[in-house]
Tab-separated table of C-alpha atoms in Angstrom:
chain	number	residue	atom	x	y	z
A	1	ILE	CA	-0.008	-0.155	0.133
A	2	GLU	CA	1.818	2.885	-0.974
A	3	ALA	CA	1.189	6.987	-0.012
A	4	VAL	CA	-0.348	6.281	3.283
A	5	PRO	CA	-1.250	9.594	4.993
A	6	LEU	CA	0.557	8.558	7.856
A	7	SER	CA	4.113	9.399	9.386
A	8	MET	CA	5.916	6.336	10.748
A	9	LEU	CA	5.707	7.485	14.291
A	10	GLU	CA	1.884	7.739	13.751
A	11	CYS	CA	1.952	4.271	12.323
A	12	VAL	CA	3.519	2.802	15.190
A	13	ALA	CA	1.070	4.555	17.666
A	14	LEU	CA	-1.590	3.054	15.633
A	15	VAL	CA	-0.411	-0.259	16.135
A	16	ARG	CA	0.752	-0.005	19.559
A	17	GLU	CA	-2.735	1.600	21.115
A	18	PRO	CA	-5.123	-0.331	18.917
A	19	ASP	CA	-7.690	0.542	21.780
A	20	LEU	CA	-7.881	3.916	20.412
A	21	ILE	CA	-8.647	2.866	16.838
A	22	PRO	CA	-12.298	4.190	15.490
A	23	LEU	CA	-13.474	0.650	14.361
A	24	PRO	CA	-16.199	0.953	11.259
A	25	ARG	CA	-19.301	-0.084	10.747
A	26	TRP	CA	-20.222	-0.961	7.395
A	27	PRO	CA	-23.623	-1.905	6.497
A	28	GLY	CA	-24.625	-5.878	5.380
A	29	LEU	CA	-20.701	-6.813	6.829
A	30	PRO	CA	-19.945	-8.370	10.078
A	31	ARG	CA	-18.430	-5.837	12.865
A	32	ILE	CA	-14.836	-5.850	14.012
A	33	GLU	CA	-15.758	-5.750	17.753
A	34	HIS	CA	-12.285	-5.160	19.532
A	35	ILE	CA	-8.515	-4.877	18.614
A	36	ALA	CA	-7.015	-5.091	21.978
A	37	ASN	CA	-3.563	-5.358	23.398
A	38	VAL	CA	-3.877	-8.123	25.987
A	39	HIS	CA	-0.389	-8.950	26.970
A	40	GLU	CA	2.932	-7.424	26.937
A	41	PHE	CA	6.324	-9.141	27.091
A	42	ALA	CA	8.394	-6.427	26.421
A	43	PRO	CA	7.265	-2.916	25.161
A	44	ASN	CA	8.042	-4.063	21.362
A	45	ASN	CA	6.436	-7.496	21.971
A	46	VAL	CA	3.034	-7.643	22.720
A	47	VAL	CA	-0.216	-9.719	22.335
A	48	TYR	CA	-3.095	-9.081	20.263
A	49	HIS	CA	-6.621	-10.271	20.518
A	50	VAL	CA	-8.646	-9.588	17.529
A	51	ALA	CA	-12.727	-10.377	17.568
A	52	ILE	CA	-15.144	-9.930	14.612
A	53	GLU	CA	-18.941	-10.499	15.561
A	54	PRO	CA	-20.985	-13.361	14.111
A	55	TRP	CA	-22.843	-12.569	10.861
A	56	GLY	CA	-26.437	-14.143	10.033
A	57	PRO	CA	-26.081	-18.035	10.318
A	58	PHE	CA	-22.145	-17.847	10.161
A	59	PRO	CA	-19.905	-17.615	13.407
A	60	GLY	CA	-17.667	-14.931	14.134
A	61	TYR	CA	-13.981	-15.101	14.429
A	62	ASP	CA	-11.364	-14.504	17.074
A	63	SER	CA	-7.827	-14.360	16.912
A	64	VAL	CA	-4.549	-14.173	19.252
A	65	CYS	CA	-1.224	-12.985	18.051
A	66	CYS	CA	2.433	-12.441	19.601
A	67	ALA	CA	3.829	-8.983	17.604
A	68	VAL	CA	7.152	-8.175	17.761
A	69	GLY	CA	8.518	-4.785	16.102
A	70	VAL	CA	12.099	-3.549	15.532
A	71	VAL	CA	13.250	-0.311	13.778
A	72	ARG	CA	15.776	-1.251	11.166
A	73	SER	CA	18.511	1.461	11.212
A	74	ASP	CA	20.607	0.214	8.303
A	75	VAL	CA	20.423	3.850	6.659
A	76	GLY	CA	22.501	4.284	3.414
A	77	GLY	CA	24.541	7.105	2.325
A	78	ASP	CA	21.182	8.652	0.470
A	79	GLY	CA	19.474	8.488	3.483
A	80	THR	CA	17.272	5.459	2.406
A	81	GLY	CA	17.095	2.238	4.469
A	82	LYS	CA	15.269	3.210	7.597
A	83	ALA	CA	11.968	1.390	8.326
A	84	CYS	CA	9.704	-0.469	11.015
A	85	VAL	CA	9.817	-4.234	10.699
A	86	GLY	CA	7.424	-6.361	12.367
A	87	PHE	CA	6.410	-9.867	12.531
A	88	ALA	CA	3.395	-11.609	14.148
A	89	ARG	CA	1.950	-15.076	14.404
A	90	SER	CA	-0.611	-17.102	16.962
A	91	PRO	CA	0.614	-19.561	19.646
A	92	PRO	CA	0.643	-23.203	18.466
A	93	GLU	CA	-3.034	-24.131	18.326
A	94	ASP	CA	-2.530	-26.653	21.191
A	95	GLU	CA	-0.898	-24.572	23.453
A	96	GLU	CA	-2.833	-23.382	26.574
A	97	GLU	CA	0.167	-21.157	28.022
A	98	HIS	CA	2.768	-19.641	25.719
A	99	ARG	CA	5.890	-18.295	27.349
A	100	GLY	CA	4.249	-18.064	30.772
A	101	TRP	CA	1.323	-16.125	29.670
A	102	ARG	CA	-2.327	-18.096	29.401
A	103	VAL	CA	-3.628	-17.730	26.002
A	104	LEU	CA	-6.897	-16.300	25.906
A	105	PRO	CA	-9.732	-19.108	25.706
A	106	ARG	CA	-11.991	-18.879	22.391
A	107	LEU	CA	-14.878	-16.848	22.262
A	108	PRO	CA	-18.271	-18.177	22.187
A	109	ARG	CA	-20.141	-18.929	18.813
A	110	ARG	CA	-16.246	-17.707	17.411
A	111	VAL	CA	-13.914	-19.995	15.140
A	112	ARG	CA	-10.422	-19.018	16.170
A	113	MET	CA	-8.350	-17.939	13.114
A	114	HIS	CA	-4.751	-19.183	13.440
A	115	VAL	CA	-2.115	-16.739	11.824
A	116	ASP	CA	1.122	-18.643	10.775
A	117	GLY	CA	2.900	-15.678	9.858
A	118	PHE	CA	2.082	-11.781	9.259
A	119	ALA	CA	5.113	-9.514	8.422
A	120	TRP	CA	5.087	-5.836	7.726
A	121	VAL	CA	7.385	-3.176	6.788
A	122	VAL	CA	6.753	0.578	7.017
A	123	ALA	CA	9.031	2.763	5.455
A	124	PRO	CA	8.896	6.750	4.075
A	125	SER	CA	7.007	7.228	1.177
A	126	SER	CA	9.222	7.153	-2.256
A	127	ALA	CA	6.407	9.014	-3.736
A	128	VAL	CA	5.046	11.433	-0.911
A	129	GLU	CA	6.793	13.402	1.422
A	130	GLY	CA	6.020	13.009	4.917
A	131	HIS	CA	3.957	9.539	3.785
A	132	ILE	CA	4.653	6.051	4.592
A	133	ASP	CA	4.475	2.678	2.150
A	134	ILE	CA	3.229	-0.634	3.650
A	135	THR	CA	4.143	-3.761	2.431
A	136	THR	CA	2.879	-6.889	4.086
A	137	PHE	CA	2.666	-10.635	3.873
A	138	MET	CA	0.334	-12.799	5.503
A	139	LYS	CA	-0.373	-16.500	6.065
A	140	THR	CA	-3.546	-17.844	8.062
A	141	ASN	CA	-5.520	-20.587	8.595
A	142	ILE	CA	-9.138	-19.856	8.202
A	143	ALA	CA	-11.762	-22.602	9.027
A	144	VAL	CA	-13.781	-21.634	6.013
A	145	PRO	CA	-13.816	-23.537	2.557
A	146	HIS	CA	-11.983	-22.135	-0.210
A	147	TRP	CA	-14.638	-22.237	-2.272
A	148	LEU	CA	-16.772	-20.088	0.015
A	149	ILE	CA	-13.852	-17.338	0.508
A	150	PRO	CA	-11.439	-17.870	-2.007
A	151	PRO	CA	-7.476	-16.729	-1.117
A	152	SER	CA	-7.542	-14.241	-4.072
A	153	LEU	CA	-10.777	-12.432	-2.557
A	154	VAL	CA	-9.007	-11.997	0.583
A	155	ARG	CA	-5.986	-10.610	-0.529
A	156	TRP	CA	-8.283	-8.187	-2.692
A	157	VAL	CA	-10.477	-7.025	0.223
A	158	THR	CA	-7.607	-6.707	3.051
A	159	PRO	CA	-6.191	-3.569	1.451
A	160	LYS	CA	-9.683	-2.020	0.936
A	161	VAL	CA	-10.631	-2.687	4.547
A	162	PHE	CA	-7.194	-0.972	5.669
A	163	ARG	CA	-7.595	2.206	3.673
A	164	GLY	CA	-11.044	2.074	4.930
A	165	LEU	CA	-9.683	2.084	8.258
A	166	LEU	CA	-7.499	4.818	7.448
A	167	SER	CA	-9.796	7.013	5.932
A	168	LEU	CA	-11.371	7.229	9.790
A	169	LEU	CA	-8.268	8.742	10.846
A	170	THR	CA	-9.388	12.077	10.945
A	171	GLU	CA	-7.115	15.136	12.546
A	172	GLN	CA	-9.672	14.750	15.255
A	173	ASN	CA	-9.514	10.963	15.678
A	174	LYS	CA	-5.604	11.250	15.769
A	175	ALA	CA	-5.395	13.541	18.732
A	176	PRO	CA	-5.839	10.622	21.058
A	177	PHE	CA	-2.878	8.576	19.521
A	178	ARG	CA	-0.585	12.025	19.613
A	179	ALA	CA	-1.740	12.969	23.413
A	180	ARG	CA	-0.755	9.622	24.276
A	181	VAL	CA	2.696	9.554	22.293
A	182	ALA	CA	3.129	12.715	24.170
A	183	ALA	CA	2.415	11.292	27.536
A	184	ASP	CA	4.735	8.611	26.818
A	185	GLU	CA	4.638	7.213	30.358
A	186	ARG	CA	6.997	4.454	29.874
A	187	GLY	CA	9.723	6.001	27.569
A	188	PHE	CA	8.780	3.823	24.459
A	189	TYR	CA	7.883	6.716	22.313
A	190	SER	CA	11.171	8.615	23.289
A	191	ALA	CA	13.208	5.358	22.344
A	192	LEU	CA	11.479	5.304	19.322
A	193	LYS	CA	11.769	8.639	18.110
A	194	ARG	CA	15.552	8.422	18.896
A	195	GLN	CA	15.973	5.349	16.751
A	196	LEU	CA	13.569	7.206	13.993
A	197	GLY	CA	15.680	10.300	14.121
A	198	GLN	CA	12.869	12.059	15.353
A	199	THR	CA	11.742	14.634	18.179
A	200	LEU	CA	8.338	15.678	18.885
A	201	CYS	CA	7.390	19.477	18.030
A	202	ARG	CA	4.943	20.900	20.416
A	203	TYR	CA	2.830	24.234	19.341
A	204	HIS	CA	-0.322	26.119	20.440
A	205	THR	CA	-3.181	26.959	18.186
A	206	PRO	CA	-6.773	28.270	18.941
A	207	ASP	CA	-7.845	24.713	19.318
A	208	GLY	CA	-5.255	23.609	22.290
A	209	LEU	CA	-1.646	22.166	21.989
A	210	LYS	CA	-0.882	20.255	19.051
A	211	MET	CA	1.988	17.830	18.567
A	212	THR	CA	3.634	16.561	15.328
A	213	ALA	CA	6.760	14.569	14.498
A	214	CYS	CA	9.646	16.570	13.249
A	215	ARG	CA	13.672	16.215	12.316
């Protein structure tokens, strides 16, 4: 997905603070109930739980994924190379405890979706300054026959859903993310900004304090 209207810092905050994401409601489609950060092994190594409600006679889905993210800082002489890289996968299907954490049980009327691997790379856009390019690779095990939901349909729909979520991130909806980045209670974003070579600029407007990432 090219030229996404987010900075790298905003994109990480979006992933790190999923409880602030404004979840959409699309008529005639199942609703995403929640995307939650349910456990933390380290500031950059967390566990997500995603739940999708049942839809008519069809069951809903839920998924548990362990994710880790790092900043690739091998910047070349031309300033390229810096990126945020991440990988997520579900605990083994027969595991009730993973690395000392008790895996959440499957929700009622949900089918557990197992993520075999989900990798992503977020880098500054090569086309639009101040935007980012996102590259993802995903392999899942969904308990639905391929004739009902072909993998090609999933590949076609996923970017559209992602862009639909991004369209909800108006300046007003971005404010809670920026506030949490500014509060930075555990120093995670300060460390991230140093790795990205950024600082946080603050300025006052008639509407209150504004914050943005800057060099």
